[in-house]
Short mmCIF file of C-alpha atoms in Angstrom, two decimals:
data_model
loop_
_atom_site.label_atom_id
_atom_site.label_comp_id
_atom_site.label_asym_id
_atom_site.label_seq_id
_atom_site.Cartn_x
_atom_site.Cartn_y
_atom_site.Cartn_z
CA MET D 1 9.07 24.22 9.88
CA PHE D 2 9.05 20.60 11.30
CA PRO D 3 8.01 19.14 13.99
CA THR D 4 10.49 16.99 16.12
CA ALA D 5 8.71 15.15 18.92
CA LEU D 6 7.90 11.44 18.25
CA PRO D 7 4.05 11.10 19.09
CA THR D 8 3.51 8.11 21.58
CA PRO D 9 2.61 4.92 19.12
CA PRO D 10 -1.29 3.75 19.78
CA ASP D 11 -1.74 0.61 22.22
CA LEU D 12 -2.79 -1.98 19.86
CA GLY D 13 -3.74 -4.70 22.50
CA GLY D 14 -7.59 -4.27 21.88
CA SER D 15 -7.34 -4.85 18.20
CA ILE D 16 -9.59 -7.30 16.24
CA VAL D 17 -9.04 -9.13 13.24
CA VAL D 18 -10.64 -8.37 10.02
CA ARG D 19 -9.02 -11.05 7.85
CA ALA D 20 -7.08 -14.51 8.88
CA PRO D 21 -5.00 -15.99 6.65
CA GLU D 22 -5.96 -18.50 4.43
CA ARG D 23 -3.83 -21.28 6.45
CA PRO D 24 -1.73 -20.88 9.77
CA ASP D 25 1.55 -21.30 8.23
CA PRO D 26 4.43 -18.92 6.81
CA GLY D 27 3.82 -17.48 3.30
CA TYR D 28 0.06 -17.13 4.05
CA TRP D 29 -0.83 -13.60 4.49
CA ALA D 30 -4.33 -11.73 4.77
CA GLY D 31 -3.39 -7.72 4.60
CA CYS D 32 -2.26 -5.08 2.44
CA PRO D 33 -5.15 -2.57 3.45
CA SER D 34 -6.19 0.46 2.10
CA ILE D 35 -9.62 1.90 3.49
CA ARG D 36 -11.69 4.53 2.71
CA TYR D 37 -14.63 6.17 5.02
CA GLU D 38 -17.82 7.60 3.20
CA ALA D 39 -19.35 9.97 5.41
CA ASP D 40 -22.52 10.44 3.18
CA ARG D 41 -23.07 6.45 3.17
CA ASP D 42 -21.77 5.93 6.68
CA ARG D 43 -19.67 2.82 5.18
CA PHE D 44 -16.39 1.72 5.44
CA LEU D 45 -14.72 0.45 1.95
CA LEU D 46 -11.44 -1.90 2.05
CA THR D 47 -8.99 -3.26 -0.27
CA TYR D 48 -6.86 -6.07 1.05
CA ARG D 49 -4.70 -8.90 -0.65
CA GLU D 50 -4.53 -12.53 0.20
CA ARG D 51 -1.06 -14.19 -0.51
CA ARG D 52 0.33 -18.17 -0.56
CA PRO D 53 3.78 -19.25 -0.45
CA ARG D 54 6.49 -18.50 -3.11
CA GLY D 55 6.79 -21.45 -4.89
CA LEU D 56 3.52 -23.14 -4.28
CA ASP D 57 1.94 -25.21 -7.09
CA GLY D 58 4.73 -24.54 -10.01
CA GLY D 59 6.55 -21.51 -8.91
CA ALA D 60 6.45 -17.76 -8.97
CA GLY D 61 5.35 -17.92 -12.64
CA GLY D 62 2.98 -21.01 -12.83
CA GLY D 63 1.16 -21.59 -9.84
CA ARG D 64 -1.21 -19.79 -7.53
CA ASP D 65 1.55 -18.21 -5.24
CA ARG D 66 2.37 -15.14 -4.00
CA GLY D 67 -0.39 -11.98 -4.13
CA TRP D 68 -3.17 -14.58 -6.00
CA ARG D 69 -6.52 -12.56 -5.10
CA CYS D 70 -7.16 -8.84 -4.17
CA ALA D 71 -10.75 -7.63 -2.80
CA VAL D 72 -12.87 -4.86 -2.22
CA ALA D 73 -15.39 -5.44 0.92
CA GLU D 74 -17.46 -3.24 2.38
CA SER D 75 -18.46 -2.64 6.15
CA THR D 76 -21.17 -0.76 8.04
CA ASP D 77 -18.95 -1.07 11.56
CA GLY D 78 -15.26 -0.97 10.50
CA VAL D 79 -14.87 -4.74 11.61
CA GLU D 80 -16.75 -7.08 9.98
CA PHE D 81 -16.59 -6.81 6.17
CA ARG D 82 -18.33 -8.44 3.27
CA ASP D 83 -16.49 -8.84 -0.18
CA LEU D 84 -17.88 -7.04 -2.86
CA TRP D 85 -15.63 -7.59 -5.95
CA SER D 86 -12.55 -9.53 -6.14
CA VAL D 87 -9.84 -10.62 -8.79
CA GLU D 88 -7.51 -13.11 -8.97
CA ARG D 89 -3.87 -12.67 -10.45
CA ALA D 90 -4.42 -15.36 -13.53
CA GLU D 91 -7.26 -12.56 -14.65
CA LEU D 92 -4.19 -10.08 -15.04
CA ASP D 93 -1.93 -12.81 -16.19
CA SER D 94 0.63 -11.86 -13.64
CA PRO D 95 2.85 -13.50 -11.16
CA SER D 96 1.52 -11.59 -8.36
CA MET D 97 -0.55 -8.50 -6.99
CA GLU D 98 0.18 -6.40 -3.68
CA ARG D 99 -1.54 -3.56 -2.30
CA PHE D 100 -5.14 -1.95 -4.52
CA ALA D 101 -6.73 1.44 -3.39
CA LEU D 102 -9.80 2.75 -3.71
CA LEU D 103 -11.02 6.27 -4.47
CA ARG D 104 -14.46 8.09 -4.99
CA ARG D 105 -14.08 10.99 -7.33
CA ASP D 106 -16.75 12.64 -9.59
CA GLY D 107 -19.52 10.00 -9.21
CA SER D 108 -17.31 7.11 -9.88
CA TYR D 109 -14.92 4.82 -8.14
CA LEU D 110 -11.33 4.35 -9.01
CA LEU D 111 -9.62 1.28 -8.22
CA TYR D 112 -5.76 1.12 -8.68
CA LEU D 113 -4.34 -1.98 -9.20
CA SER D 114 -0.89 -2.99 -8.09
CA TYR D 115 0.82 -5.83 -10.20
CA VAL D 116 3.60 -7.61 -11.81
CA ASP D 117 3.56 -6.85 -15.44
CA PRO D 118 3.71 -10.16 -17.27
CA ALA D 119 5.56 -8.38 -20.14
CA ASP D 120 8.38 -7.64 -18.34
CA ASN D 121 8.49 -8.75 -14.65
CA ARG D 122 8.32 -5.26 -13.22
CA TRP D 123 5.65 -3.93 -11.10
CA ARG D 124 3.22 -1.31 -12.63
CA ILE D 125 0.22 0.41 -11.58
CA ASP D 126 -3.29 0.56 -13.55
CA VAL D 127 -6.63 2.08 -12.79
CA VAL D 128 -10.16 0.93 -13.59
CA ARG D 129 -13.29 2.97 -13.18
CA ALA D 130 -16.93 2.05 -12.36
CA ASP D 131 -20.21 3.46 -11.12
CA SER D 132 -19.91 1.31 -7.78
CA PRO D 133 -17.42 -0.48 -6.02
CA ASP D 134 -18.37 -3.81 -7.01
CA ALA D 135 -18.68 -3.41 -10.56
CA PHE D 136 -15.11 -3.12 -11.83
CA ASP D 137 -14.29 -4.60 -15.18
CA LEU D 138 -10.73 -5.55 -15.94
CA ALA D 139 -10.83 -5.22 -19.51
CA THR D 140 -11.44 -1.26 -19.27
CA ARG D 141 -8.24 -0.96 -17.27
CA THR D 142 -5.67 1.84 -17.97
CA PRO D 143 -2.07 2.30 -17.27
CA VAL D 144 -1.05 4.82 -14.60
CA LEU D 145 2.46 4.29 -13.92
CA THR D 146 5.14 1.89 -15.47
CA ALA D 147 8.58 1.08 -14.98
CA ALA D 148 9.19 2.41 -18.31
CA GLY D 149 7.16 5.62 -18.15
CA THR D 150 8.58 6.44 -14.66
CA GLY D 151 12.25 5.86 -15.51
CA THR D 152 12.80 3.28 -12.53
CA GLU D 153 12.57 -0.76 -12.32
CA GLY D 154 9.28 -1.06 -11.01
CA VAL D 155 6.48 1.10 -9.41
CA LYS D 156 3.94 -0.53 -6.91
CA ASP D 157 1.82 0.02 -3.60
CA PRO D 158 -0.60 3.12 -4.17
CA TYR D 159 -1.71 5.61 -1.56
CA LEU D 160 -4.04 8.10 -2.67
CA LEU D 161 -4.76 11.87 -1.30
CA GLU D 162 -7.30 14.39 -2.87
CA HIS D 163 -5.61 18.01 -2.10
CA ASP D 164 -5.80 21.15 -3.68
CA GLY D 165 -8.41 19.91 -6.44
CA ALA D 166 -5.88 17.08 -7.58
CA VAL D 167 -5.26 13.62 -6.77
CA GLN D 168 -1.64 12.57 -5.24
CA LEU D 169 -0.63 9.30 -5.57
CA PHE D 170 2.37 7.97 -3.52
CA ALA D 171 4.09 4.83 -4.43
CA THR D 172 7.34 2.68 -3.77
CA VAL D 173 9.48 2.33 -6.83
CA SER D 174 12.55 0.42 -7.23
CA ARG D 175 15.21 2.85 -7.99
CA ALA D 176 16.96 2.59 -11.53
CA ARG D 177 20.71 2.04 -11.50
CA ALA D 178 23.61 0.75 -13.49
CA PHE D 179 23.60 -3.03 -13.46
CA SER D 180 26.01 -5.61 -14.47
CA PRO D 181 25.02 -8.13 -17.09
CA GLU D 182 24.70 -10.38 -14.05
CA GLU D 183 22.51 -8.07 -12.31
CA ARG D 184 20.46 -7.24 -14.92
CA ALA D 185 19.60 -10.98 -15.83
CA ALA D 186 18.70 -11.21 -11.93
CA ALA D 187 16.77 -8.42 -10.98
CA HIS D 188 13.46 -9.54 -12.69
CA ALA D 189 14.00 -13.12 -13.13
CA ASP D 190 11.79 -13.94 -10.01
CA ALA D 191 9.30 -11.43 -10.88
CA ASP D 192 9.93 -9.33 -7.60
CA ILE D 193 13.13 -7.17 -7.80
CA HIS D 194 12.00 -6.18 -3.96
CA THR D 195 13.56 -9.43 -2.88
CA THR D 196 16.83 -9.07 -4.81
CA GLY D 197 18.68 -6.65 -3.08
CA LEU D 198 20.08 -5.13 -6.13
CA THR D 199 18.36 -1.93 -5.69
CA VAL D 200 16.70 0.43 -3.11
CA GLN D 201 12.93 1.00 -2.69
CA PRO D 202 12.03 4.82 -2.10
CA SER D 203 8.48 6.54 -2.06
CA ALA D 204 7.63 8.61 -5.29
CA LEU D 205 5.04 10.99 -6.37
CA ALA D 206 2.80 11.66 -9.12
CA VAL D 207 -0.24 14.15 -9.26
CA SER D 208 -3.04 14.04 -11.69
CA PRO D 209 -6.53 16.41 -12.05
CA ASP D 210 -8.59 13.33 -12.54
CA GLY D 211 -6.99 10.14 -11.05
CA LEU D 212 -6.39 8.92 -14.28
CA ARG D 213 -3.80 10.69 -16.08
CA PHE D 214 -0.63 11.52 -13.72
CA THR D 215 2.43 12.99 -14.27
CA ALA D 216 5.71 13.13 -12.39
CA PRO D 217 9.44 13.82 -13.01
CA ALA D 218 11.42 10.52 -14.28
CA GLY D 219 13.74 8.70 -12.12
CA ARG D 220 14.79 10.43 -8.89
CA GLY D 221 13.30 13.46 -9.56
CA SER D 222 9.45 11.92 -8.47
CA GLU D 223 11.02 10.83 -5.52
CA VAL D 224 9.74 12.29 -2.00
CA LEU D 225 10.76 9.98 0.72
CA ASP D 226 14.37 8.45 0.18
CA VAL D 227 15.26 5.32 1.96
CA GLY D 228 16.97 6.39 5.58
CA ALA D 229 20.54 5.19 6.65
CA GLY D 230 19.82 2.54 9.40
CA TRP D 231 16.35 0.33 10.22
CA ASP D 232 14.94 1.78 6.92
CA ALA D 233 17.98 1.91 4.69
CA TYR D 234 16.46 -0.50 1.93
CA GLU D 235 12.61 0.46 1.81
CA SER D 236 10.79 3.84 2.47
CA ARG D 237 7.48 3.01 1.63
CA ILE D 238 4.53 5.70 2.41
CA THR D 239 1.30 3.83 3.29
CA ALA D 240 -0.98 6.71 4.79
CA VAL D 241 -0.73 10.66 4.93
CA LEU D 242 -3.05 12.94 7.31
CA PRO D 243 -3.37 16.50 8.25
CA ASP D 244 -0.88 16.98 11.52
CA GLY D 245 -3.38 19.65 12.69
CA ARG D 246 -0.79 22.34 12.46
CA GLY D 247 -1.16 22.86 8.51
CA GLY D 248 1.26 20.17 7.57
CA TRP D 249 1.24 16.14 7.03
CA LEU D 250 1.92 13.27 8.74
CA ALA D 251 2.87 9.90 6.85
CA LEU D 252 3.19 6.30 8.08
CA TYR D 253 5.77 4.75 6.25
CA ASP D 254 7.28 0.95 5.97
CA GLY D 255 10.85 0.24 6.21
CA SER D 256 13.28 -2.53 6.08
CA ALA D 257 17.13 -2.50 6.64
CA ASP D 258 18.10 -5.10 3.53
CA ALA D 259 16.30 -7.20 1.23
CA GLY D 260 16.22 -9.73 3.88
CA GLY D 261 13.39 -7.52 5.85
CA ASN D 262 11.20 -7.21 2.69
CA TYR D 263 8.69 -9.37 3.92
CA GLU D 264 8.55 -7.96 7.21
CA GLU D 265 8.81 -4.32 6.98
CA ARG D 266 8.21 -1.95 10.05
CA CYS D 267 6.13 1.36 10.21
CA GLY D 268 7.80 4.61 10.62
CA LEU D 269 6.48 8.35 10.78
CA ALA D 270 7.55 11.13 8.53
CA VAL D 271 6.46 14.70 8.54
CA SER D 272 5.87 17.32 5.44
CA THR D 273 4.53 20.99 5.14
CA ASP D 274 4.00 20.51 1.36
CA LEU D 275 3.84 16.50 0.83
CA ARG D 276 6.98 16.77 -1.38
CA ASP D 277 9.85 17.21 1.23
CA TRP D 278 9.47 14.73 3.57
CA ARG D 279 11.53 14.34 7.26
CA ARG D 280 11.46 11.21 9.25
CA LEU D 281 10.33 11.61 13.18
CA ASP D 282 12.80 9.08 14.26
CA GLU D 283 16.24 7.70 12.73
CA ASP D 284 16.62 4.98 15.63
CA GLY D 285 13.94 2.46 14.82
CA PRO D 286 10.09 1.74 13.72
CA TRP D 287 7.44 3.66 15.39
CA LEU D 288 5.29 0.34 15.24
CA GLY D 289 6.13 -3.38 14.87
CA VAL D 290 3.14 -3.70 11.62
CA ARG D 291 3.14 -2.91 7.73
CA TYR D 292 0.93 -1.31 5.33
CA ALA D 293 -0.70 0.68 8.21
CA ASP D 294 -3.74 2.73 6.78
CA VAL D 295 -6.00 4.89 8.85
CA VAL D 296 -9.35 6.67 8.72
CA ALA D 297 -11.28 9.14 10.97
CA ALA D 298 -14.74 7.69 11.28
CA ARG D 299 -17.90 8.37 14.11
CA GLY D 300 -15.55 10.24 16.48
CA SER D 301 -12.74 7.26 16.17
CA TRP D 302 -9.57 6.47 14.31
CA TYR D 303 -9.85 3.50 12.36
CA LEU D 304 -6.31 1.93 12.22
CA TYR D 305 -5.65 -1.15 9.77
CA TYR D 306 -2.60 -2.94 9.59
CA GLU D 307 -0.75 -6.06 8.45
CA GLN D 308 0.63 -8.29 11.51
CA THR D 309 3.15 -10.97 11.79
CA ARG D 310 2.01 -13.73 13.77
CA ALA D 311 3.32 -16.25 16.18
CA ASP D 312 2.88 -19.02 13.66
CA GLY D 313 4.68 -17.01 10.58
CA ALA D 314 1.32 -16.13 9.07
CA HIS D 315 0.20 -12.39 8.52
CA GLU D 316 -3.24 -11.07 9.39
CA LEU D 317 -5.04 -7.96 8.79
CA ARG D 318 -6.50 -6.16 11.92
CA VAL D 319 -8.02 -2.98 12.73
CA ALA D 320 -7.76 -0.86 16.08
CA VAL D 321 -10.50 1.85 16.96
CA LEU D 322 -8.65 4.44 18.77
CA ASP D 323 -9.82 7.87 20.51
CA GLU D 324 -6.13 9.60 19.70
CA PHE D 325 -3.69 8.70 17.04
CA ALA D 326 -0.15 10.07 16.73
CA GLY D 327 -1.45 12.85 19.22
CA LEU D 328 -4.42 13.71 16.68
CA ARG D 329 -8.04 13.75 17.76
CA PRO D 330 -10.39 12.46 14.95
#
């Protein structure tokens, strides 16, 4: 049975900047956080992305614009981070990168890379394995999910959850549909179908026994959170999943009403009893005015990381340390 009550949103007034943008101007972002806490080592591991304005230094395919750098960073307090490893998009020969995600499993670290495939301009996810989070070798990366393999127009922004001995990977997919010749030509011409409005972006689920080889039904069969009917009618991107304290699950997801909100999504809440059938808690509007929210319990508190738009139009990465989150104690 799904709960129906919408929890009180957290007060983010005391949040702290973790990463500031490169410049205080629109199009410069620091964000896309994904967080892990290692209790046995008492440390936080963060992945994040830096972005520059579209078209800077030669256009979407020719300069260091859009998602140009991603990093893995370490912290002892969850606030002050130092970079352990980083990659620039030129190393992937890619027009852009977006959210990465980290998982520690069977004595190794798995880093999931979300980037535009230079072969077809469609988003894809790869994985690379290392013994420590500062030792990833891009030459050893292997495909996880691609547009062709999933029967979609692209797949991106992974979130990893270990449950029942398996790895559950939630990702945003661009739903395949019949395109006219003109639409087909425009869909990936700018290496980001999300900005075109030509299809919607729901969340899908793939499952793996080891975090390396994932399986999922092709096309709409893998979708678990469809787009909504209002403020989230264009995108519903799951960014975090946690137990709800009643034997079910709570998800944070990013939503936008149309392609015009692609850069300014907001956060909603959804619930599930099985990780596959998700229901929104509120159809009327977002729960929080942030995007790419991820949350982890550590040291008796919740640490909520998110990307937020500033008054100058840039985006920054922030953390809020909370005693309670969505009605749950850590």
